[in-house]
């Protein structure tokens, strides 16, 4: 499924590049540029494939430089294609309601000169998304209200980060800077909802860095696994975690204060790559595994407990609502990394970004702190803060 989705995206990018050539180049240059676009795109795809196969021996710096360059080239094509197609549609609508303009070579040359706007605007947009937005974290604050909230929980503040994806696009230094930023806001605890330890060489140092911050939060740091931890040596990661003060929750609960409990769900191996609904057999298994995770985590939790659920996959929000959990914190989607007016541009998950309310239960899908690839636009990395308040 994921490879098919990736193939479709690459095909769209290639098509966008060819559309740009069709409308922005003159007749003499089209054939040459068609071949150039196709050659560059296929060269990038082949180099990326070879890099994936031989990733164990390729220096991280090479991955970073190539990844940024490839992203800038391919995404510039895509953005340019979108702008050109929008202009063509607008022109067609305009011509439908106006008399056709008589052909003029002088006018044709002026139009081609004006066509430089599209690649320049596209490159500027992509450089902003690659070099600025994905590096600039925003803070988001939410009040979580509950009737008859115990006095000792009033004002308790939880910070959440997710999907850091340590590696070529997120360094250990950046991780430490992020933790310092959070400490400055003085939350009572930090929740990490998976996909942080995503590089076998960096993971040992990353665990130590996170552990060094546990005493900077009144109630410590809580963590649950994401799917990428299973790709990066889960046994080794759990060994490192066992030697720390990080409260790592794999289908278990931790009492925080009063009757507040944080429970953590493991990442079900049957979880869909994008969203459920495509495979009924797998969907049923996924629902069963989610239920088993939560049932196990609740074994020693009193019935009157106020519960915050940490789970990587956003569809755990449904389980939190069914059990009337106060708050369910998830990640996994990266908010889709493309947004417009605060909404995901491609909502390919059941829940892709932000707050999900269901009765008195609230779910949250974190936009992530790292990236699938080095590009974010309208969807910056974030730190989410949740303050408990009495609704009476």
GROMACS .gro file of C-alpha atoms in nm, residues 74 84 135 209:
model
    4
   74UNK     CA    1   1.081   1.745  -0.694
   84UNK     CA    2   0.042   2.641  -1.395
  135UNK     CA    3   1.277   2.393   1.144
  209UNK     CA    4   1.940   1.292   2.663
   0.00000   0.00000   0.00000
